[in-house]
XYZ file of C-alpha atoms in Angstrom:
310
model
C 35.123 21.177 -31.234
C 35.887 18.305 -28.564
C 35.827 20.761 -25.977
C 32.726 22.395 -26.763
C 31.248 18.904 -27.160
C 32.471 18.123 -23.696
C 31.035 20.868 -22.015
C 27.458 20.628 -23.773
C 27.338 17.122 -22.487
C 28.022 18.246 -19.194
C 25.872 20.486 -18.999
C 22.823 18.113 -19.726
C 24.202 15.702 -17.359
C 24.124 18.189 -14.815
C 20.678 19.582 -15.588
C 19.582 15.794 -15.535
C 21.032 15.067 -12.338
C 19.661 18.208 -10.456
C 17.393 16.595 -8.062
C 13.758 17.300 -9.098
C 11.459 19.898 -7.149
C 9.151 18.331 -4.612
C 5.435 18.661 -6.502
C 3.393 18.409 -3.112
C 3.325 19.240 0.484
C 1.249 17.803 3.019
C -0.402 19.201 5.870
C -0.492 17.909 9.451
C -2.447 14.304 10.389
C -5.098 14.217 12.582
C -6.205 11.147 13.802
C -9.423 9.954 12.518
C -9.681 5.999 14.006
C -8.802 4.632 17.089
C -9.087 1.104 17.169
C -8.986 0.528 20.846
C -11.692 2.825 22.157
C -14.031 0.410 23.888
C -11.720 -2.361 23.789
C -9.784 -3.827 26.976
C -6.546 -3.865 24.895
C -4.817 -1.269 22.456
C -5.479 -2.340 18.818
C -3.317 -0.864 15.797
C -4.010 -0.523 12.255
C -1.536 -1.043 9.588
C -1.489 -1.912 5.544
C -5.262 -0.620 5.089
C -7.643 0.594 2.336
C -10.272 3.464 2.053
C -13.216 3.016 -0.917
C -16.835 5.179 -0.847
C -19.441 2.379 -0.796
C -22.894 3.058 -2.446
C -24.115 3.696 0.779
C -22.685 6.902 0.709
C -20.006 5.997 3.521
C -16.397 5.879 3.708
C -15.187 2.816 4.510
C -11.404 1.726 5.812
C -10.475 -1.833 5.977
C -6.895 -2.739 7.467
C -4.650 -4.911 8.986
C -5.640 -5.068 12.304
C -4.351 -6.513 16.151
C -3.446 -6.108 19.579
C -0.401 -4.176 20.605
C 2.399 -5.781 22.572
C 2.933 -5.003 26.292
C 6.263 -4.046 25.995
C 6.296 -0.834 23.861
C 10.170 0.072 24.096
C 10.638 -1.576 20.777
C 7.354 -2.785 19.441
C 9.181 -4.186 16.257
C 10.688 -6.961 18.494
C 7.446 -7.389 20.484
C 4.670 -7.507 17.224
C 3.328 -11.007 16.302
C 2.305 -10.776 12.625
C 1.247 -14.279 12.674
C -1.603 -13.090 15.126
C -2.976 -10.398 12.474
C -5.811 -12.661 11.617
C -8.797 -10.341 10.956
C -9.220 -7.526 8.740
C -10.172 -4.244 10.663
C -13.356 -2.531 9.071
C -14.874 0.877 10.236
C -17.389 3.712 8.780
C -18.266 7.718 8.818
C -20.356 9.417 6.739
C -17.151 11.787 5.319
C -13.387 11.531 5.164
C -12.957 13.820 8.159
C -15.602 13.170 10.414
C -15.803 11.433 13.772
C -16.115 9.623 15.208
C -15.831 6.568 12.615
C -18.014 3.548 13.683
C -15.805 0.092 14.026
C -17.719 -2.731 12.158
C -17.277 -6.183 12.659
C -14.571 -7.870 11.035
C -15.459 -8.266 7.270
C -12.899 -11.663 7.044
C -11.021 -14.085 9.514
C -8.465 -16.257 8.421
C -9.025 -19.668 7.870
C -7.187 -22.831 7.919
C -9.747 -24.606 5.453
C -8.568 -22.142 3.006
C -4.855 -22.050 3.586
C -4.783 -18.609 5.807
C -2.734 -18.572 8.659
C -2.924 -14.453 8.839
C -4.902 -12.010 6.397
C -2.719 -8.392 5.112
C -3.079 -5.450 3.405
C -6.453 -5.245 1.937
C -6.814 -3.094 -1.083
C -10.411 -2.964 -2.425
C -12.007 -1.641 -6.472
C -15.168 -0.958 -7.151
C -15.676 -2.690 -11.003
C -19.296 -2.452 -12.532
C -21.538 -3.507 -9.625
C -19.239 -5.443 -7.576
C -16.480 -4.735 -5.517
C -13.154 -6.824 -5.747
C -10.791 -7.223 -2.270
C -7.648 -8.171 -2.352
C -5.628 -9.600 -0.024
C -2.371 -11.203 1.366
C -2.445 -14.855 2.842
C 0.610 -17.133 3.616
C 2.133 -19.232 6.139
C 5.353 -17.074 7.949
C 7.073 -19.903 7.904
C 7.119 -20.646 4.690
C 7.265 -17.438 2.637
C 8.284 -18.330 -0.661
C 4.411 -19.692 -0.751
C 2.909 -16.828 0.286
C -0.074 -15.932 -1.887
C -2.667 -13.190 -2.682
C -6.132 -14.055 -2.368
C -9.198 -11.952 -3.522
C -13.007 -11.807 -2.674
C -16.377 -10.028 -3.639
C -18.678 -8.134 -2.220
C -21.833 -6.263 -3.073
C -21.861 -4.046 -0.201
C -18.878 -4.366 1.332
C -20.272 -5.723 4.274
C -20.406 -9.119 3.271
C -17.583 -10.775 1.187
C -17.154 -14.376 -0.634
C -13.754 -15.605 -1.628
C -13.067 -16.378 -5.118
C -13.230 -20.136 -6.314
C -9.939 -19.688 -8.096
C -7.791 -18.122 -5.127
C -5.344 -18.149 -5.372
C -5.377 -15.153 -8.006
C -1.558 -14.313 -7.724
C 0.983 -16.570 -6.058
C 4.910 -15.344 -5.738
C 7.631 -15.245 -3.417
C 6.702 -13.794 -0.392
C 3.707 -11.713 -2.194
C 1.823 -8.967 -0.235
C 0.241 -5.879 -0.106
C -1.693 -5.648 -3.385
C -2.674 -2.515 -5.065
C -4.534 -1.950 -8.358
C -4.786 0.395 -11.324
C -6.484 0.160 -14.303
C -4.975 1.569 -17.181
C -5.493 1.991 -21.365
C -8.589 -0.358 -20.653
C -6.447 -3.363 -18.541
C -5.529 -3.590 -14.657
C -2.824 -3.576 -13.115
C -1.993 -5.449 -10.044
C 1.379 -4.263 -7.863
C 2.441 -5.885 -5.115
C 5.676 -6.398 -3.083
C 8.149 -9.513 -3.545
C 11.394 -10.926 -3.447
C 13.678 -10.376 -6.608
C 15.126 -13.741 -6.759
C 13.048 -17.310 -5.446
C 15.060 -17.654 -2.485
C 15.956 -14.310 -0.671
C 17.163 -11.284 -2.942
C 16.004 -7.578 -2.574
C 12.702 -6.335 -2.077
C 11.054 -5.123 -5.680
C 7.416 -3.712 -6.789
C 6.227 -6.092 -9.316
C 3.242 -6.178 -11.283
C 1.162 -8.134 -13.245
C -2.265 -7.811 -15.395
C -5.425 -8.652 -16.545
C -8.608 -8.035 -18.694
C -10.935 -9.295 -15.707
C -9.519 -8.972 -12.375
C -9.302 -12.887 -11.982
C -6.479 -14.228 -14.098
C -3.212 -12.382 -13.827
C -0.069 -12.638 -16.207
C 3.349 -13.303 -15.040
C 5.319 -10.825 -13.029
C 7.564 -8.132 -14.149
C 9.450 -5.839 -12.199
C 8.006 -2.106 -11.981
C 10.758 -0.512 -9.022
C 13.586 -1.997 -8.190
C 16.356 -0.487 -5.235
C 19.500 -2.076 -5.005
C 20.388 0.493 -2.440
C 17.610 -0.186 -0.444
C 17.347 -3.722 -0.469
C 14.071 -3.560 1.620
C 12.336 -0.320 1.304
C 9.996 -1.683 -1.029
C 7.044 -2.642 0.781
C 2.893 -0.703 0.429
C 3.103 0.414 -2.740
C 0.597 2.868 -3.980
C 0.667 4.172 -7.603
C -0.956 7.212 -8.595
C -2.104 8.831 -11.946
C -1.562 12.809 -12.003
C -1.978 14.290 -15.539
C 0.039 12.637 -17.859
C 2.686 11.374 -14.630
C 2.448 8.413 -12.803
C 3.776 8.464 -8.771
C 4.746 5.547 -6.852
C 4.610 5.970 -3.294
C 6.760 2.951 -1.230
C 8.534 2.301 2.096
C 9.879 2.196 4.285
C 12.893 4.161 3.563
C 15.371 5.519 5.458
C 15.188 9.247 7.485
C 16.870 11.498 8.652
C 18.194 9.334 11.384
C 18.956 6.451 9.755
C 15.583 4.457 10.628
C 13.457 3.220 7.799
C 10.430 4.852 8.075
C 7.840 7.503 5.931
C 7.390 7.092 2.195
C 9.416 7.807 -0.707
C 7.660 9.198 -3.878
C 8.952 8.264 -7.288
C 7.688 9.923 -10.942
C 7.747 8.004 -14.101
C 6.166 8.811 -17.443
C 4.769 5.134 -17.645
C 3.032 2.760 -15.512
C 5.321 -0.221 -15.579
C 8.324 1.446 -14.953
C 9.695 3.492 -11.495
C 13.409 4.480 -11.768
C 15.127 4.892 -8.275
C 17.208 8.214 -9.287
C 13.338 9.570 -10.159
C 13.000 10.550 -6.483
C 10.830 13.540 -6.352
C 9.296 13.688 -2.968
C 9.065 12.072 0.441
C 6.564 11.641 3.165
C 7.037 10.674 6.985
C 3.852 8.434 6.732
C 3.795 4.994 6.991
C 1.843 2.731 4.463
C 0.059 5.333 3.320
C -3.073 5.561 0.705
C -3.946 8.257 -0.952
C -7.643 9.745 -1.154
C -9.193 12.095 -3.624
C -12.210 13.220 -2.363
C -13.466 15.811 -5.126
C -10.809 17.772 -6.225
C -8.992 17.310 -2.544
C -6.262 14.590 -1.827
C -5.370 13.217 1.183
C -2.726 11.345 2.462
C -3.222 8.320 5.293
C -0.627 7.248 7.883
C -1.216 4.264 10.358
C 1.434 1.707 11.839
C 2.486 -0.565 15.121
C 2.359 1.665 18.362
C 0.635 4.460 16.344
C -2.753 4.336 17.841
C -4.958 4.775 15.041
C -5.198 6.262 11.714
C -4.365 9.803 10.395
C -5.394 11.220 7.501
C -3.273 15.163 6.289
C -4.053 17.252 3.161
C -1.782 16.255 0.225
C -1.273 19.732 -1.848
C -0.148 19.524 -5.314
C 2.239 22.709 -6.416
């Protein structure tokens, strides 16, 4: 009876350890943005946001600055403390070019405590739409903060009169979901108040304004900081978080991870079901089409591929 025990537990372990089909491939990027056409110097886009305005326009908003000289390793050559503005550009659809670079929708200010502005993520809620963003001073990270404004067009945007709307350690790149009639707001953090690993936390709300305290919703002890640009997204009755960097093939973090989870609040690490070599990526469903974005530091631009769901 032990035995037979034994081996009908094994057999579920195994058949819950099998690593889980990949749901999705994704076709190749084309480039849809260049930042530095027109411009003396070569501009990058990274963390960044696409929304449809009620103008009928796609519109991207991003981390935006000027590329280093020295391109043999542009992570030791990138000044993040120069990313002061936050890149906006147009098209009339997804796909076509060229897109039309606006003027920058926000520049940090000192008057408001911003000594660099990252990773816009923008909702549309009711009539107005809600931006939210990362603000901080590099040098003191445990007060970094995330800051949000309004807009009616998404042209021009006011900041709130109770930013900050989140503050944590070392807070940034916001996303939002709204679920069972409350939002959700994710963003990236440290686990402990001083140092620790890299962890998606979240917190909510009934009005996009005042938040509740942090939990934890993905958590990597063996990647301490492949946690950074998460996206969450509702399929069916699944919920996928998409988060990097993590490591490849050769050992360099880089591309996206994609984790599945029955709830919202909760992203197990062994739940691996897919990966993508895209770098803080955003996800776009444009009828019953998704695509997948990929932008970065000595990438040129912004791509947009086909996401296909098996």
């Amino acid at each position: 009876m032990k035995n037979i025990l034994f081996a009908c537990f094994l057999c579920v372990f195994i058949i819950t350890c099998k690593k889980q089909p990949q749901p999705f491939t994704v076709g190749a990027f084309q480039k849809i943005y260049d930042p530095s056409v027109n411009e003396r110097e070569d501009w990058y886009i990274n963390d960044h946001t696409f929304i449809k305005g009620r103008d009928g326009k796609y519109h991207l908003f991003g981390i935006t600055g000027t590329e280093p000289k020295d391109k043999t390793d542009i992570h030791l050559h990138i000044d993040s403390s120069k990313e002061k503005f936050l890149a906006h550009a147009t098209s009339e659809s997804l796909l076509k070019l060229p897109w039309k670079k606006e003027t920058f929708p926000l520049k940090a200010e000192k008057l408001y405590g911003e000594s660099y502005i990252w990773a816009p993520y923008i909702i549309k809620h009711q009539d107005t739409y809600y931006l939210y963003y990362a603000v901080g001073n590099l040098q003191k990270s445990n007060l970094s903060k995330i800051y949000m404004a309004t807009s009616k067009d998404l042209y021009n945007w006011k900041r709130h009169s109770e930013n900050p709307v989140v503050v944590d350690v070392n807070a940034r790149d916001p996303h939002i979901l709204q679920v069972s009639g409350q939002w959700i707001l994710y963003y990236t953090t440290n686990s402990l108040q001083h140092g620790g690993y890299l962890v998606v936390a979240y917190q909510t709300s009934k009005d996009l304004i005042h938040w509740s305290n942090r939990r934890i919703a993905f958590f990597d002890k063996k990647n301490a900081v492949g946690s950074e640009s998460p996206y969450i997204l509702k399929k069916g009755k699944d919920y996928y978080l998409f988060v990097g960097p993590r490591p490849g093939k050769t050992g360099k973090m880089y591309g996206t991870e994609v984790f599945k989870s029955s709830s919202p609040f909760h992203f197990d690490p062994k739940n691996k079901v897919g990966r993508i070599d895209a770098h803080a990526l955003e996800i776009i469903k444009e009828n019953d089409r998704y695509y997948v974005s990929h932008c970065g530091w000595g990438k040129g631009g912004v791509y947009i591929a086909e996401l296909f769901w098996k």
